[in-house]
mmCIF file of C-alpha atoms in Angstrom:
data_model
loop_
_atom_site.group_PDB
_atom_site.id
_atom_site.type_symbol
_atom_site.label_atom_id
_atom_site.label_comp_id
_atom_site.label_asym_id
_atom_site.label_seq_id
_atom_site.Cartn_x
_atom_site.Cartn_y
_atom_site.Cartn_z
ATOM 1 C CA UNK A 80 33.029 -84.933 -84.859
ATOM 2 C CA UNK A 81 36.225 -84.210 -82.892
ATOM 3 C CA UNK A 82 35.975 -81.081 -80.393
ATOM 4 C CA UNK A 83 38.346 -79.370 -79.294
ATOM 5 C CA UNK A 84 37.155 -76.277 -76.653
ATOM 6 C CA UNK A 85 39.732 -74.101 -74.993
ATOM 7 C CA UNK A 86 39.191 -71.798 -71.876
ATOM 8 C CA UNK A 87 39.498 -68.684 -71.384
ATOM 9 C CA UNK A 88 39.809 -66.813 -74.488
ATOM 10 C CA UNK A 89 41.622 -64.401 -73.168
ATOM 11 C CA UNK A 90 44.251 -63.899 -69.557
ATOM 12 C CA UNK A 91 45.361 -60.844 -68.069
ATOM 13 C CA UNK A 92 48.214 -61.252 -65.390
ATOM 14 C CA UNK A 93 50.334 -59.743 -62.869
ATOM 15 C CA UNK A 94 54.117 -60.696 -63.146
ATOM 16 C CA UNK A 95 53.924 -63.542 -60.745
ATOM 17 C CA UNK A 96 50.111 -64.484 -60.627
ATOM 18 C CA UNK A 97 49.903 -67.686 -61.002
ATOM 19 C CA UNK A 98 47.028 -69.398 -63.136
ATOM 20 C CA UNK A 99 45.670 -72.103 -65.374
ATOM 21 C CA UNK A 100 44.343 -72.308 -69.012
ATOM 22 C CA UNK A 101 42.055 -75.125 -69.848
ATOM 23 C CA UNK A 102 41.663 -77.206 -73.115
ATOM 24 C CA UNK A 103 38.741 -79.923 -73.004
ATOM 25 C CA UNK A 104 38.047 -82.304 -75.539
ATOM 26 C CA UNK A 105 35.850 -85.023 -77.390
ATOM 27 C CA UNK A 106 37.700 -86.557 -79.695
ATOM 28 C CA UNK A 107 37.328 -90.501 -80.796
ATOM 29 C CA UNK A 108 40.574 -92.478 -79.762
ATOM 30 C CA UNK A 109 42.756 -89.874 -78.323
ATOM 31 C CA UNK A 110 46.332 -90.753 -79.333
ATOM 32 C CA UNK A 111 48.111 -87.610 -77.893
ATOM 33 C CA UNK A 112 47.476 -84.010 -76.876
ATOM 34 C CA UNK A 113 49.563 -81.460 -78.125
ATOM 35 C CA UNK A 114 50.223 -77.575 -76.787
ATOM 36 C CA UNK A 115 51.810 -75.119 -78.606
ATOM 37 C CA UNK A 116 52.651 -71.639 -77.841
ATOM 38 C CA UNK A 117 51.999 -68.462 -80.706
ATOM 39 C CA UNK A 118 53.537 -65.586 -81.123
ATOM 40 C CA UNK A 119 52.383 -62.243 -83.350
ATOM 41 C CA UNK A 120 53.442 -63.387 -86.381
ATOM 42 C CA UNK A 121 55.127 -66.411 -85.926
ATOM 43 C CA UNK A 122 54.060 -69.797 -86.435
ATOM 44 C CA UNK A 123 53.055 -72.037 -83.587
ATOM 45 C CA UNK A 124 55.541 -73.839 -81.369
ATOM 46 C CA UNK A 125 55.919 -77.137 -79.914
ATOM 47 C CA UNK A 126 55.730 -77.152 -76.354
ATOM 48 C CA UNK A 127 54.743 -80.686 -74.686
ATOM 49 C CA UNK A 128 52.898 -83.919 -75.854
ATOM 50 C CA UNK A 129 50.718 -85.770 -73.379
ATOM 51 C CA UNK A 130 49.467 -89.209 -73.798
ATOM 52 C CA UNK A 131 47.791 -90.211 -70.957
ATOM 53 C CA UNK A 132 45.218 -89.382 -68.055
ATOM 54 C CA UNK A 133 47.842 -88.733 -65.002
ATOM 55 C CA UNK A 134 50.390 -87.594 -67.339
ATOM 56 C CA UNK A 135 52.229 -84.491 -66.356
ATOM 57 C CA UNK A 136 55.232 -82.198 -68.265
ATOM 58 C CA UNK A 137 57.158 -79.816 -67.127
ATOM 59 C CA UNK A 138 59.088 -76.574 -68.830
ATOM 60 C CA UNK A 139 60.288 -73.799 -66.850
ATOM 61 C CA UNK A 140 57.301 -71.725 -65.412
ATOM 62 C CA UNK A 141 54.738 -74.452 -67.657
ATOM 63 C CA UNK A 142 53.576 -77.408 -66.619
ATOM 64 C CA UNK A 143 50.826 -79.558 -68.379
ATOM 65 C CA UNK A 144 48.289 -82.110 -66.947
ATOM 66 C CA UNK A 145 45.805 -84.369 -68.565
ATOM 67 C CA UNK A 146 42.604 -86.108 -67.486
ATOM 68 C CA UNK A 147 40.570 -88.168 -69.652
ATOM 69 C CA UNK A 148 38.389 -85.214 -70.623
ATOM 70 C CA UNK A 149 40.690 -82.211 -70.369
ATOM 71 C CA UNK A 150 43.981 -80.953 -70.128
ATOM 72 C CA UNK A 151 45.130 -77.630 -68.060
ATOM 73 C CA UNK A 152 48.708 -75.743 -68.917
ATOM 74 C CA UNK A 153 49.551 -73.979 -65.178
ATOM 75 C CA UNK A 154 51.397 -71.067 -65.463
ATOM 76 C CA UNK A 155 53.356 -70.498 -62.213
ATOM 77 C CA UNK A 156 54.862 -67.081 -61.672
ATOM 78 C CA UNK A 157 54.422 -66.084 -64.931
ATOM 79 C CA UNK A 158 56.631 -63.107 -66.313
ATOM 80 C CA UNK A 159 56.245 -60.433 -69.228
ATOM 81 C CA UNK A 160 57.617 -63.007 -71.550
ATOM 82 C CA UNK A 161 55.207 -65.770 -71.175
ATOM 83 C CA UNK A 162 52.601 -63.680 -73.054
ATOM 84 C CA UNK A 163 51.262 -65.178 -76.063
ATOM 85 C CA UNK A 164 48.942 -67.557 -77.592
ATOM 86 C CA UNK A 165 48.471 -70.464 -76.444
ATOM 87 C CA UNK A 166 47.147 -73.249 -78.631
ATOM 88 C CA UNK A 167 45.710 -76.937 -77.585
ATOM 89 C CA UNK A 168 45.748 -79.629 -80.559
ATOM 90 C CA UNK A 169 44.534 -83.065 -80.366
ATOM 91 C CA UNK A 170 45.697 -86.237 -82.227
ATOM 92 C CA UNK A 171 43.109 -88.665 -82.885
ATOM 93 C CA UNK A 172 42.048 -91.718 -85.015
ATOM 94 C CA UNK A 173 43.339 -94.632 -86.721
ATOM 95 C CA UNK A 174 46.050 -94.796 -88.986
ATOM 96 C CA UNK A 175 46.765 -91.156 -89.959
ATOM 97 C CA UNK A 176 46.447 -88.902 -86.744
ATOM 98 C CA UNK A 177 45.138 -85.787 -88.193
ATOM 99 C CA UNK A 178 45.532 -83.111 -85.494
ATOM 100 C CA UNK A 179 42.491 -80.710 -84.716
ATOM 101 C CA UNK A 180 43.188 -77.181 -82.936
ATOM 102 C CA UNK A 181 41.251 -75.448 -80.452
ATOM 103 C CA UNK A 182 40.695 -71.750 -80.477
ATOM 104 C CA UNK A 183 43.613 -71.080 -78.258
ATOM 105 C CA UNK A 184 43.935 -68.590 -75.324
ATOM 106 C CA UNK A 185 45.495 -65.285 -75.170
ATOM 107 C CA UNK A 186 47.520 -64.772 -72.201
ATOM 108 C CA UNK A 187 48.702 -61.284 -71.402
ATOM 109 C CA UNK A 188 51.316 -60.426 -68.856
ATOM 110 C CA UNK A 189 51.189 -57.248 -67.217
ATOM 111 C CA UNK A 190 54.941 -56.070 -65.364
ATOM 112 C CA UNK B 276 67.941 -78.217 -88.182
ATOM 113 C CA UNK B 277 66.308 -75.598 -90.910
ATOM 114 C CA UNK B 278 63.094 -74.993 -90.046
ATOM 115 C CA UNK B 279 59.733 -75.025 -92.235
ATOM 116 C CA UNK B 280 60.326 -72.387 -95.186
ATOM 117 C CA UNK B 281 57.171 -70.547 -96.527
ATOM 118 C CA UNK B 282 56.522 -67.578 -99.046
ATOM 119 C CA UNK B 283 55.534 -65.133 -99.641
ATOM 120 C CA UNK B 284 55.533 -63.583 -96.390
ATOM 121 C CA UNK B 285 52.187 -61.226 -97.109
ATOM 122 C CA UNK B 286 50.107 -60.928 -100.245
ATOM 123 C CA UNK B 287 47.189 -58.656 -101.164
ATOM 124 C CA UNK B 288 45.009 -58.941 -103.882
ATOM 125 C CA UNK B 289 42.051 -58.130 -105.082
ATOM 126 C CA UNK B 290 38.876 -60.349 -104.776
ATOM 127 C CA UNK B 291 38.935 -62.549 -108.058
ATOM 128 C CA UNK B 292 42.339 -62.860 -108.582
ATOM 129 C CA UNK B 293 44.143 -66.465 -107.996
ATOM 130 C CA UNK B 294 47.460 -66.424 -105.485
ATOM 131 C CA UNK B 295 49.806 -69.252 -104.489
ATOM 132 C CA UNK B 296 51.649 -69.994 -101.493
ATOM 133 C CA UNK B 297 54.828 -72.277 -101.566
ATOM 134 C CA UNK B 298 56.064 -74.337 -98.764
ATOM 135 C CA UNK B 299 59.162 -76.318 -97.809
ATOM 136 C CA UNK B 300 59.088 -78.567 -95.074
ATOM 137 C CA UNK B 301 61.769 -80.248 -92.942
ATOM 138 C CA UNK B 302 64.285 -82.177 -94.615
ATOM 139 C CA UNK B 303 63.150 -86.102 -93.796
ATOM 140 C CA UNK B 304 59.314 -84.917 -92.441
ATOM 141 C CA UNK B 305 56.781 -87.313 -94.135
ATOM 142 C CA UNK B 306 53.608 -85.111 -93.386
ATOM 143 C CA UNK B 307 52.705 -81.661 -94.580
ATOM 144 C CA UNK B 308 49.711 -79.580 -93.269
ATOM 145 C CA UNK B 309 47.861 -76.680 -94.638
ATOM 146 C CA UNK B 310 45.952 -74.864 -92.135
ATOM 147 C CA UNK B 311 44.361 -71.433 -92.497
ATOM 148 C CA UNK B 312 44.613 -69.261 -89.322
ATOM 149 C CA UNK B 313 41.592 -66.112 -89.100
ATOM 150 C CA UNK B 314 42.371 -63.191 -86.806
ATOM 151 C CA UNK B 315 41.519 -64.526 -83.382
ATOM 152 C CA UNK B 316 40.766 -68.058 -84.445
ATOM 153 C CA UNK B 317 42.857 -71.953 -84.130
ATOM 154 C CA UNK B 318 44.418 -73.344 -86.706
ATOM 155 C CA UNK B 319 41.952 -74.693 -89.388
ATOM 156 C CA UNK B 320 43.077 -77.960 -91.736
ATOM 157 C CA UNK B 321 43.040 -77.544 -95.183
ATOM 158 C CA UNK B 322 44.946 -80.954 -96.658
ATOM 159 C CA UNK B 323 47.229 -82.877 -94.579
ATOM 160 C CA UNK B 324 49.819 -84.863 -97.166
ATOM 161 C CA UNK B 325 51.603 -88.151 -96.681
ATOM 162 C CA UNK B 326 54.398 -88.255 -99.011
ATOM 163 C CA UNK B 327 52.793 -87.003 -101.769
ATOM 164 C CA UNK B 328 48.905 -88.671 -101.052
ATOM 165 C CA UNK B 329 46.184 -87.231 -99.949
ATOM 166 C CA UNK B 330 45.338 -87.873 -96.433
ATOM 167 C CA UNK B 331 42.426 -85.847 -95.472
ATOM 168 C CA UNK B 332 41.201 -82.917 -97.583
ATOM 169 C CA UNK B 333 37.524 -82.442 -96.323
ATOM 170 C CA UNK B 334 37.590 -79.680 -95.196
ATOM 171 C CA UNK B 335 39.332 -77.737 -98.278
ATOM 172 C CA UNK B 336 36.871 -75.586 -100.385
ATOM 173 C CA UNK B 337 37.909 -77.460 -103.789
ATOM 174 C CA UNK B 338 35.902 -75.060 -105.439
ATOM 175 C CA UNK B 339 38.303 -72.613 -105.507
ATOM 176 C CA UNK B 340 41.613 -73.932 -103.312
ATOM 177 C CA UNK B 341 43.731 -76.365 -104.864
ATOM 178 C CA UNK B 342 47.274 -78.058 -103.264
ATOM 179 C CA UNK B 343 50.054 -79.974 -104.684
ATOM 180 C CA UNK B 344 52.834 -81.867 -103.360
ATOM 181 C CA UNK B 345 55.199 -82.564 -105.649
ATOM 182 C CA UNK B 346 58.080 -85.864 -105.067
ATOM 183 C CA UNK B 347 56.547 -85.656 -101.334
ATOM 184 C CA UNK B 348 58.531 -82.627 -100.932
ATOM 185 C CA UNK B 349 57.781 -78.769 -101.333
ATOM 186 C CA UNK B 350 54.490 -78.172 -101.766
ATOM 187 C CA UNK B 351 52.014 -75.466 -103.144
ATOM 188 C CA UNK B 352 48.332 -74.062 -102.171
ATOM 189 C CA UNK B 353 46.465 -72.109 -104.736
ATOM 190 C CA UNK B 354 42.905 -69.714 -104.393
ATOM 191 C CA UNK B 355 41.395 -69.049 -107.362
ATOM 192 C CA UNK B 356 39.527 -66.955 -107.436
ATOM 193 C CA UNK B 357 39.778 -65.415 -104.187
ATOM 194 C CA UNK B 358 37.102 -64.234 -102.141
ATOM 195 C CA UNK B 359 36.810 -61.678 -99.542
ATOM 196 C CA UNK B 360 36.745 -64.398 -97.015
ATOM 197 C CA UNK B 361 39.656 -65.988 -97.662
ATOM 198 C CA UNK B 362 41.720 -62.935 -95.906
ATOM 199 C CA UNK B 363 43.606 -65.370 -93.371
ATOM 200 C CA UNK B 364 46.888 -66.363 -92.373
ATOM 201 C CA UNK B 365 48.018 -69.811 -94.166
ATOM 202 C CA UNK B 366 50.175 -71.624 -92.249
ATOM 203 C CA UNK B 367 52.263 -74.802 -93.760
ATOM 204 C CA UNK B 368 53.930 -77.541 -90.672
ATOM 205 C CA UNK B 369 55.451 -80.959 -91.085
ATOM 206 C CA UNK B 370 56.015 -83.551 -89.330
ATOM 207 C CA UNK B 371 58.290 -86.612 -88.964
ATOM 208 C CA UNK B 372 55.421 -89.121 -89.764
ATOM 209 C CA UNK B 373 51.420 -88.769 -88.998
ATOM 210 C CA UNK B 374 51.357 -92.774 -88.464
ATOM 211 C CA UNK B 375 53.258 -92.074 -85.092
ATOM 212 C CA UNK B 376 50.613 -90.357 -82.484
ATOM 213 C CA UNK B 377 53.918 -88.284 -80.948
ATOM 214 C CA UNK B 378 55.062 -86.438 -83.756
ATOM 215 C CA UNK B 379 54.532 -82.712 -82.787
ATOM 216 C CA UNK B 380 53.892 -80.285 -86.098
ATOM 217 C CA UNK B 381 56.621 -77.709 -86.704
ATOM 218 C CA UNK B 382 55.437 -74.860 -88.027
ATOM 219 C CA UNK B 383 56.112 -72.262 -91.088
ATOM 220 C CA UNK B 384 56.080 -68.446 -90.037
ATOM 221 C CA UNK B 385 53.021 -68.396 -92.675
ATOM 222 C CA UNK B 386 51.587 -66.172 -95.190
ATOM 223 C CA UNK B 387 49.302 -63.242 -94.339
ATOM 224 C CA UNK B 388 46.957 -62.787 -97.142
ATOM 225 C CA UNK B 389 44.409 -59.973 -97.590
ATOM 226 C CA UNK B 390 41.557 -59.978 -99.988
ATOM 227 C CA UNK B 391 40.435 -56.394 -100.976
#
């Protein structure tokens, strides 16, 4: 069965503390990792796809990396407005991917 | 682009009763999800739809949840009857195709249902 484990469950930060959140997985034939960002309320957003181990993407203060068993989301100099949920989905299988979602990781951002 | 229509926005009811959620995807998406969100919790698939088939549906208590996609367009969730557990967020995304490993989900704002 596909397993998708994220880490920690929860983040407090300064403005400007940098950190990482962690998403590992065990999935059959990984075809793409996903992370999306949540916000009270709203439904998740798209933020990057990776494909591959060595694979790196970059938006504003995010970046994402992926090994073959894990991908982190760094959050460099993170401010207020980075705080949210953030959600790790994998894409796996033959055929039709059907996407499984780890628990997420609720990142706070103190001023 | 319009983005992934769902309503209503809450619900409560009372445990027995039957409710339906309705859901509109992108315009051109191929693939529609059902997911149920608990406080606190990931995303949890309910059906995932291919045009109008069925692609996976294990996980959806058939018991008492049933979904419909009709013309491999809107589509519609039911609970009936509803338990206490069912108290969730349901959340409805599409995407362009599931054949192609890089098609990210876009996401409905979702419906917040509570089961008294």
């Amino acid at each position: 069965e596909d397993q998708v484990t994220q880490s920690p469950e929860a983040l407090r930060l300064q403005e400007g503390e940098s950190s990482s959140l962690n998403c590992s997985y065990t999935v059959s034939g990984l075809r793409g990792l996903f992370w999306y960002r949540q916000d009270p309320g709203k439904g998740p957003e798209f933020l990057f796809t990776l494909y591959s181990a060595g694979e790196e993407k970059e938006k504003e203060r995010l970046k994402a990396t992926l090994t073959k068993k894990e991908s982190f989301l760094h959050i460099t100099a993170p401010k207020p407005e980075d705080s949210a949920t953030y959600l790790c989905a994998v894409h796996a299988g033959r055929g039709s991917y059907i996407p499984t979602f780890g628990r997420g990781t609720s990142l706070i951002v103190h001023p | 682009e319009a983005g992934v229509a769902q309503s209503p926005r809450y619900k409560i009811i009372e445990k027995r009763q039957s409710v339906a959620f309705w859901c509109n995807p992108i315009s051109g998406h191929a693939t529609l999800y059902w997911y149920q969100q608990i406080l606190g919790q990931g995303p949890k698939l309910l059906i995932q739809f291919q045009n109008n088939g069925v692609v996976d549906d294990s996980q959806l208590p058939k018991d008492r949840f049933s979904a419909e996609r009709l013309k491999g367009v809107d589509s519609t969730l039911k609970i009936q009857p509803a338990k206490l557990e069912d108290s969730a967020v349901y959340l409805c995304a599409s995407s362009f195709n599931s054949g192609t490993p890089n098609s990210p989900l876009h996401f409905g704002n979702g419906t917040r249902l509570t089961v008294t």
